[in-house]
Coordinates of C-alpha atoms in Angstrom, one line a residue:
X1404 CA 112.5 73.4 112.2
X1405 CA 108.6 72.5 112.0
X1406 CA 105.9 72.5 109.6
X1407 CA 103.0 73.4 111.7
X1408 CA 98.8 73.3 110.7
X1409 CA 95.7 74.7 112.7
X1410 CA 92.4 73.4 111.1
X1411 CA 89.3 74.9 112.4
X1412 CA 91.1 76.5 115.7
X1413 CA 88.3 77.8 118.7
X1414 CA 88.7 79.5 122.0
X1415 CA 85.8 81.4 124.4
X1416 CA 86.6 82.8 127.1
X1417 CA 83.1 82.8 128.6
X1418 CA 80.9 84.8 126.5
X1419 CA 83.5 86.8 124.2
X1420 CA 84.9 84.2 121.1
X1421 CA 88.6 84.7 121.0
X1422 CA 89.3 82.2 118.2
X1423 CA 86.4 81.7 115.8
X1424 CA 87.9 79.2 113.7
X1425 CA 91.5 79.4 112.7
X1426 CA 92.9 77.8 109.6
X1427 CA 96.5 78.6 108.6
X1428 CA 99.7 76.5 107.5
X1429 CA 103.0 77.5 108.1
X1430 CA 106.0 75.9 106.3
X1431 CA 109.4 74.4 107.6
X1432 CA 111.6 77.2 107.9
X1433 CA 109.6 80.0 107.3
X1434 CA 109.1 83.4 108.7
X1435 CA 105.3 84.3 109.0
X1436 CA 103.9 87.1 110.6
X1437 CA 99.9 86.6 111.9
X1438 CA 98.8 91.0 111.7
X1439 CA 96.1 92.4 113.2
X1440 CA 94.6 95.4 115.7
X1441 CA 94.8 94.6 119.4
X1442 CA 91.8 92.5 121.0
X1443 CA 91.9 90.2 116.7
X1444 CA 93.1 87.1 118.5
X1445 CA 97.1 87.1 117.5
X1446 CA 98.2 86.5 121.1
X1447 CA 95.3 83.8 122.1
X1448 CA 96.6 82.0 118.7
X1449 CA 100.1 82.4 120.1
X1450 CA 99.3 80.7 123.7
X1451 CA 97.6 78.1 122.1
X1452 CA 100.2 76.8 119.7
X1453 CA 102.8 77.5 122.8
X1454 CA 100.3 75.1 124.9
X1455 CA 99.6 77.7 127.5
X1456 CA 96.0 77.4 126.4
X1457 CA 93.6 74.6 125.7
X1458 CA 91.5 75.8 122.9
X1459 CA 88.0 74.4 122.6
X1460 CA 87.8 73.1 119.2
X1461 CA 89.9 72.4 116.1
X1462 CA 93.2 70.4 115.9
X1463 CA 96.9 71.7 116.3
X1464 CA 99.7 70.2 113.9
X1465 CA 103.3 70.2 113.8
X1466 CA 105.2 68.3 111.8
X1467 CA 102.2 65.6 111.4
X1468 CA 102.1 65.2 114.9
X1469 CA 98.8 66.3 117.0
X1470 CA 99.4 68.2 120.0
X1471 CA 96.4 68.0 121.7
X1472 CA 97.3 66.9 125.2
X1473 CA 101.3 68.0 124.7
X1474 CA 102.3 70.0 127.6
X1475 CA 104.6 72.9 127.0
X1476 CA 107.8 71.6 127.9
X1477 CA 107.4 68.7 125.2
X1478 CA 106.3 70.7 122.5
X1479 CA 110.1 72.3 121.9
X1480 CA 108.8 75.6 120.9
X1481 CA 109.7 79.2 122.7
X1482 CA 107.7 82.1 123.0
X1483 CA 108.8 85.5 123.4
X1484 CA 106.8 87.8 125.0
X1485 CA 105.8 91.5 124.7
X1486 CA 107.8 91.9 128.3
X1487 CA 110.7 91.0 128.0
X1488 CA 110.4 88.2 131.5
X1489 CA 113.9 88.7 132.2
X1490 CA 115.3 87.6 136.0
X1491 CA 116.1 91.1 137.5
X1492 CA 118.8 89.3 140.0
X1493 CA 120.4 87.2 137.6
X1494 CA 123.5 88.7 134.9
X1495 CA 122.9 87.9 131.2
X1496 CA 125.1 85.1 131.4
X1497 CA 122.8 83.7 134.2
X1498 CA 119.5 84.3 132.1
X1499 CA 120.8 82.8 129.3
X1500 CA 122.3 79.6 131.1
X1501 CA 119.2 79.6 133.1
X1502 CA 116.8 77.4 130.8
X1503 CA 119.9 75.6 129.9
X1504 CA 120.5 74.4 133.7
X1505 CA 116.9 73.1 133.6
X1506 CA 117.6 70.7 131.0
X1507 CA 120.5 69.5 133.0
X1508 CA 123.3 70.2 130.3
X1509 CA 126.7 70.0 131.3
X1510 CA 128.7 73.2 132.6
X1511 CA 131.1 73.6 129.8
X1512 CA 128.1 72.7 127.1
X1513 CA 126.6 75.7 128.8
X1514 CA 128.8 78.4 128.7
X1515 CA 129.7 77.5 125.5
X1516 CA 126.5 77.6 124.0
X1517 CA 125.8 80.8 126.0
X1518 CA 128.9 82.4 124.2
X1519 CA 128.2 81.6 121.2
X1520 CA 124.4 82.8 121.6
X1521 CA 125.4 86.2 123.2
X1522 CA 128.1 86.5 120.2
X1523 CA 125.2 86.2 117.6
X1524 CA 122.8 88.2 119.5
X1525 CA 126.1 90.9 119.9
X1526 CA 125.6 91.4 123.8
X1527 CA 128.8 89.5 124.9
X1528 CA 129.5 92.6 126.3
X1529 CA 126.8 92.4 129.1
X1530 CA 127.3 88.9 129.9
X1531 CA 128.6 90.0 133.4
X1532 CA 125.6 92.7 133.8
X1533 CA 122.0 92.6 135.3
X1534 CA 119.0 93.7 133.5
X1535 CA 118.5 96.8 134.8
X1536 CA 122.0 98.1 133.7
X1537 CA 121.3 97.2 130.1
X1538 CA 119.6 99.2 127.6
X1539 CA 116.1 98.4 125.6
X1540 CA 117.7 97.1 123.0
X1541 CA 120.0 95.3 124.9
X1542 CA 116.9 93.8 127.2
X1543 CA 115.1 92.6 123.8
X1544 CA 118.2 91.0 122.5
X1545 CA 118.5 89.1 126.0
X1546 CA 114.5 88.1 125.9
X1547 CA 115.3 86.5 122.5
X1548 CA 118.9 85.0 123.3
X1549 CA 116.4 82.8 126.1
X1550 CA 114.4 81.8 123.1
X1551 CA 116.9 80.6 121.3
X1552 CA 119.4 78.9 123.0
X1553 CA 117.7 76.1 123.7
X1554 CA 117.3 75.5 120.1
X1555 CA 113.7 74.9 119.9
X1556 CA 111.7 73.6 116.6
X1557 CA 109.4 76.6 116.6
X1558 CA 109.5 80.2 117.5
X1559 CA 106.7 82.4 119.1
X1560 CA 106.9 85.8 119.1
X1561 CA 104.1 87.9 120.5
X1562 CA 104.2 91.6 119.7
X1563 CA 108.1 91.7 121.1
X1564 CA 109.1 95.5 119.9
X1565 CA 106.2 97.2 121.3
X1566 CA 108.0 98.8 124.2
X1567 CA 111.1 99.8 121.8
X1568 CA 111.6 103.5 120.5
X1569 CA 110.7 103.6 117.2
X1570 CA 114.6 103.7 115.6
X1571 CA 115.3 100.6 118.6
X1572 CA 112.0 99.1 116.9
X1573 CA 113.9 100.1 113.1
X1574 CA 117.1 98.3 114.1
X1575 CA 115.3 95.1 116.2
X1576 CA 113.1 94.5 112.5
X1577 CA 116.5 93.8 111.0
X1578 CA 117.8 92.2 113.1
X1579 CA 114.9 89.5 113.1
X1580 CA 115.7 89.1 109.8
X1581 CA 118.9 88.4 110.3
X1582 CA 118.5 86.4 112.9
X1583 CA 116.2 84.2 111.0
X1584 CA 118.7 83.9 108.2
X1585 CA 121.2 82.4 110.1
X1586 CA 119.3 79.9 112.3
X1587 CA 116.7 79.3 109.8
X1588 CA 114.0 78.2 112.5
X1589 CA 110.2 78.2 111.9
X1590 CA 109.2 81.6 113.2
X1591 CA 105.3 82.7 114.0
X1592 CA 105.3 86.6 114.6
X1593 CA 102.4 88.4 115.8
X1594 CA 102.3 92.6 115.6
X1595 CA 100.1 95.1 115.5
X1596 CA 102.4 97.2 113.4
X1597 CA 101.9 97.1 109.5
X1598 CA 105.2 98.5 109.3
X1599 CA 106.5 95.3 110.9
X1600 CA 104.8 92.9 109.4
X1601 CA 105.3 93.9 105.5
X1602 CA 109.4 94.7 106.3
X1603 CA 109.9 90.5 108.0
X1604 CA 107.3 88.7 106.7
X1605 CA 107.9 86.3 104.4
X1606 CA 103.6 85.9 104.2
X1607 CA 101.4 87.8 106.3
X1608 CA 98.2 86.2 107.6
X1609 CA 95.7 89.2 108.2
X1610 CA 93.6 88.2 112.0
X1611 CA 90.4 90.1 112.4
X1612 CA 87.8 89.2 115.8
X1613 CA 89.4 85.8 115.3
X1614 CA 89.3 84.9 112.1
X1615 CA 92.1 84.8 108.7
X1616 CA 90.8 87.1 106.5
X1617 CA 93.8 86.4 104.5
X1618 CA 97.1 85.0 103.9
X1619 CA 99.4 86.1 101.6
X1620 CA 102.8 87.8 100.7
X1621 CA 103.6 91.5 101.7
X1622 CA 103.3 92.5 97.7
X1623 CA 100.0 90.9 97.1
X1624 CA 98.2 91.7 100.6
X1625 CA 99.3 95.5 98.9
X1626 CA 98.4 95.0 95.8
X1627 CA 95.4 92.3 95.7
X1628 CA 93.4 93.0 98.9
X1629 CA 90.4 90.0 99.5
X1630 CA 88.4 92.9 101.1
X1631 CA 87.8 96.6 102.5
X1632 CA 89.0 95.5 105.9
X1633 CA 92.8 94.4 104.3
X1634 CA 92.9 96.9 102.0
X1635 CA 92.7 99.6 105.3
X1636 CA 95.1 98.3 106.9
X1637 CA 97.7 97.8 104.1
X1638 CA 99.6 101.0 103.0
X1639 CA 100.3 104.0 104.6
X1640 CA 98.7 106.6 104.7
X1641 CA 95.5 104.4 104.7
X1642 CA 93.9 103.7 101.5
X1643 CA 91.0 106.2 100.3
X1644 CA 87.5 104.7 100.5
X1645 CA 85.4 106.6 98.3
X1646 CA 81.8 105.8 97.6
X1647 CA 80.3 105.3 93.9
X1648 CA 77.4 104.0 91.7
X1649 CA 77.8 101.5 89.0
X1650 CA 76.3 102.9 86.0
X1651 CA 76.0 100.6 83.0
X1652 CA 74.8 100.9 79.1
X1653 CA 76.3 103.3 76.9
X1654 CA 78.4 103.1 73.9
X1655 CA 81.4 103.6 76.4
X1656 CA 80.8 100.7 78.7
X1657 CA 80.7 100.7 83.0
X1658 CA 81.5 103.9 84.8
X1659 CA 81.3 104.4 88.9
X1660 CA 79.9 107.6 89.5
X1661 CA 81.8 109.2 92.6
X1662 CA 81.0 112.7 94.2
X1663 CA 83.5 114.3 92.4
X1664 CA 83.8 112.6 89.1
X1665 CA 83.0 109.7 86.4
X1666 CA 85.6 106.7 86.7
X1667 CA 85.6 104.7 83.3
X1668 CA 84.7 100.9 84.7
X1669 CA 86.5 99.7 81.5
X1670 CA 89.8 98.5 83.9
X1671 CA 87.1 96.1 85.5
X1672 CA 84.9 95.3 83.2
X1673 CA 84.8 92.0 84.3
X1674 CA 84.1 91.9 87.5
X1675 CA 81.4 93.9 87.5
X1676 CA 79.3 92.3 84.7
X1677 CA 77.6 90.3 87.5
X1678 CA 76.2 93.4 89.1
X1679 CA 73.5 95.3 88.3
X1680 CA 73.2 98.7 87.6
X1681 CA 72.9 101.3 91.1
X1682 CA 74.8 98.6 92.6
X1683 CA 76.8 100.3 95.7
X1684 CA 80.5 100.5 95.5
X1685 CA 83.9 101.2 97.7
X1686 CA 86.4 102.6 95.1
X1687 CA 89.9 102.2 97.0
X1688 CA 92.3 104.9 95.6
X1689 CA 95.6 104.8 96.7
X1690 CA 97.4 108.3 98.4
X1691 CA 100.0 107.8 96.1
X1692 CA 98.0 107.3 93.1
X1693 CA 96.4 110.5 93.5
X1694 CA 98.5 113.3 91.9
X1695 CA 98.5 117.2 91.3
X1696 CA 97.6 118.4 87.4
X1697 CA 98.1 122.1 85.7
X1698 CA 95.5 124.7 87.3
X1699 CA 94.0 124.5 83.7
X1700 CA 94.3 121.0 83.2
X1701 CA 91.2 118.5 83.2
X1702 CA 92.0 117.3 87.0
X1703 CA 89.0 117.4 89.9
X1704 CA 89.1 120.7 92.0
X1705 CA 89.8 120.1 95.7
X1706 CA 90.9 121.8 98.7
X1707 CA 93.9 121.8 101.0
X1708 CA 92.9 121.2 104.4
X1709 CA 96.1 119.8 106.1
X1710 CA 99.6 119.5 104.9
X1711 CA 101.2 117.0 107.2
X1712 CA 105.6 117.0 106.0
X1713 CA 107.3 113.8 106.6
X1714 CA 110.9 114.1 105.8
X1715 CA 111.2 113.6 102.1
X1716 CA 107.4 113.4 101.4
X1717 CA 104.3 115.6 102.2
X1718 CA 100.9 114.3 103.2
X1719 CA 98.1 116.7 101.6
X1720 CA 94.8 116.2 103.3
X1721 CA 92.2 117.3 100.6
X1722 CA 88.5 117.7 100.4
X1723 CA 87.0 117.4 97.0
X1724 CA 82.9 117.6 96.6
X1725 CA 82.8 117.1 100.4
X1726 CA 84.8 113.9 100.0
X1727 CA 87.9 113.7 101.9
X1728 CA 90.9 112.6 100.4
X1729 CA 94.5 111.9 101.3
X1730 CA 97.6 112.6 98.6
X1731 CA 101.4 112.2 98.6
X1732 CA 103.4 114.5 97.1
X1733 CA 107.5 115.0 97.2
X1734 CA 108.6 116.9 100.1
X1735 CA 109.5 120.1 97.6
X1736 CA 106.3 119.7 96.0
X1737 CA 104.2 120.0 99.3
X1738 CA 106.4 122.9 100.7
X1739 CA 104.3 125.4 97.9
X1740 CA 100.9 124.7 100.0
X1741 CA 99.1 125.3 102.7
X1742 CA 95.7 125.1 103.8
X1743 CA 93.1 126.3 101.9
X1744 CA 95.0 126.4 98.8
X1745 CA 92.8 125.1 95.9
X1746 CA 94.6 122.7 93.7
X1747 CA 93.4 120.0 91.2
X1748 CA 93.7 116.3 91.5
X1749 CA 93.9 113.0 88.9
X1750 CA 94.2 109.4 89.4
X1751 CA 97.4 108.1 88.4
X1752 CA 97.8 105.0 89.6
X1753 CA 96.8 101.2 88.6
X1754 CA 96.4 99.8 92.1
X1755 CA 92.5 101.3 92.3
X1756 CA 90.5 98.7 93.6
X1757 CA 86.8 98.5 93.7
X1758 CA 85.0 96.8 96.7
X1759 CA 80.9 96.2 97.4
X1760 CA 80.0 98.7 99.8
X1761 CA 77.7 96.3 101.8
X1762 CA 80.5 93.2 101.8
X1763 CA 83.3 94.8 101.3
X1764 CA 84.5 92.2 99.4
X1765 CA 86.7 93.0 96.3
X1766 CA 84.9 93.4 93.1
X1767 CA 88.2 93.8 91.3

């Protein structure tokens, strides 16, 4: 296992900045997963820990050693990639022994160890078969048995369930976690896929044009966003971003003016004694903190525009004041509407979270 560090990480590749300064710290043993959209710089961050390229700036740690200058094959890390890189002509047995042979290991150290990796990874049934016979699954579980029967210090996986079915994608999640459990090895995991990364990640760095926003666990990323940018991207559906005015004075204390209603600032009073009054804010309202009331009771009159089912829940897509809005409701509950239908609407939740509509930094 490794403890690794990247201080002030850089890479260009000619004019377009890749890495724009990359600070993160990952502990022994741990299972961290670096999250962001395509193009953020997860994979460049990848190939440069891996050694397979030189960034431009910054320093690379693991376990107190520096690696600048450390070629791959000395830096006992494996990557696996988005392909799966398998040798079409070889059998599993072959691809596994493969980077076994290349360390000049002993036959019968060998096909042990390649036993025993293809009886954790549950493909000793395909030991005799060729890649092509094997099944998506069966392909991703090869890709990782190469990564990790060599045993290395450090694992690097780069977006590796991407070309899975999504209930292949469901099963491969777990079994990264289990996987992880039982070797215990240092593990950097890079996805697109919020899904992914809240279900295996121990903590969750958050990579946007090539720089941490931020690092945290799955329940605070959820629940304590640093800004607008995290905040979208954590939670599903998306969070609602609703503009407001800060109001202040009054015998009742802060409200945020919205299009569609008066939000009591009481809740974050504190945070938003340093702004002034007409300041511009983001008020981030969780779908599921949005709920249905009476048709006479005090809620905000909106509008169905979509209902969107999804097994045991429904999505409402709503329109209140011009604003649009997204709800969950329980699958029963959805089933009485359809578009058009006028309902009325009510916060419900704690989780709002108010953000400066310039910044997008959290307010509170």
């Amino acid at each position: 296992m490794a403890q690794l560090r990247l201080t002030a990480l850089t890479k260009s590749y000619g004019s377009v900045h890749a890495l724009r300064g990359v600070d993160l710290e990952v502990e022994d043993g741990e299972f961290f997963v670096l999250f962001g959209p395509s193009a953020a710089g997860k994979t460049t961050t990848l190939r440069v820990i891996a050694g397979l390229e030189k960034p431009d700036g910054g320093t690379l740690m693991v376990d107190g050693q520096d690696l600048a200058g450390v070629p791959v094959k000395r830096r006992d890390m494996a990557m696996v990639f988005q392909s799966f890189a398998l040798y079409p002509h070889l059998t599993t047995f072959q691809n596994l022994a493969y980077p076994l042979r290349e360390m000049k290991m002993r036959r019968a150290e060998i096909d042990s160890r390649v036993r025993e990796t293809a009886e954790l990874l549950r493909i000793t049934h395909t030991l005799d078969r060729r890649p092509a016979s094997l099944s998506g699954g069966e392909q991703q579980r090869l890709a990782i048995g190469r990564a990790i029967i060599r045993q290395p210090r450090l694992f690097l996986f780069d977006e590796p369930l991407t070309n899975l079915d999504a209930k292949l994608r469901h099963d491969m999640r777990a079994e990264f976690k289990r996987l992880h459990r039982e070797l215990g090895t240092t593990t950097i995991y890079a996805t697109p896929d919020q899904l992914e990364a809240l279900s295996i990640g121990e903590r969750i760095a958050v990579i946007q044009h090539g720089q941490i926003t931020q690092v945290d666990t799955p329940e605070r990323l959820y629940a304590k966003p640093i800004d607008r940018h995290v905040a979208s991207l954590i939670g599903d559906p998306p969070i609602n971003l609703v503009r407001g005015t800060l109001k202040l004075g009054g015998n009742t204390g802060p409200a945020i003016e919205l299009p569609f209603m008066e939000l009591d600032g009481n809740p974050w009073r504190e945070g938003l004694q340093a702004l002034d009054a007409g300041t511009e804010l983001l008020v981030g309202i969780r779908p599921h903190d949005l709920a249905l009331v009476e048709e006479n009771g005090d809620g905000v009159p909106a509008t169905i525009e979509i209902t969107e089912p999804q097994g045991d829940i429904t999505i409402l897509d709503l329109s209140a004041e011009g604003v649009a809005l997204r709800m969950v409701v329980a699958e029963a509950t959805g089933a009485r509407y359809t578009a058009g239908d006028s309902v009325r609407i009510a916060l419900a939740g704690a989780d709002t979270r108010l953000f400066l509509s310039d910044s997008g930094t959290m307010v509170a």
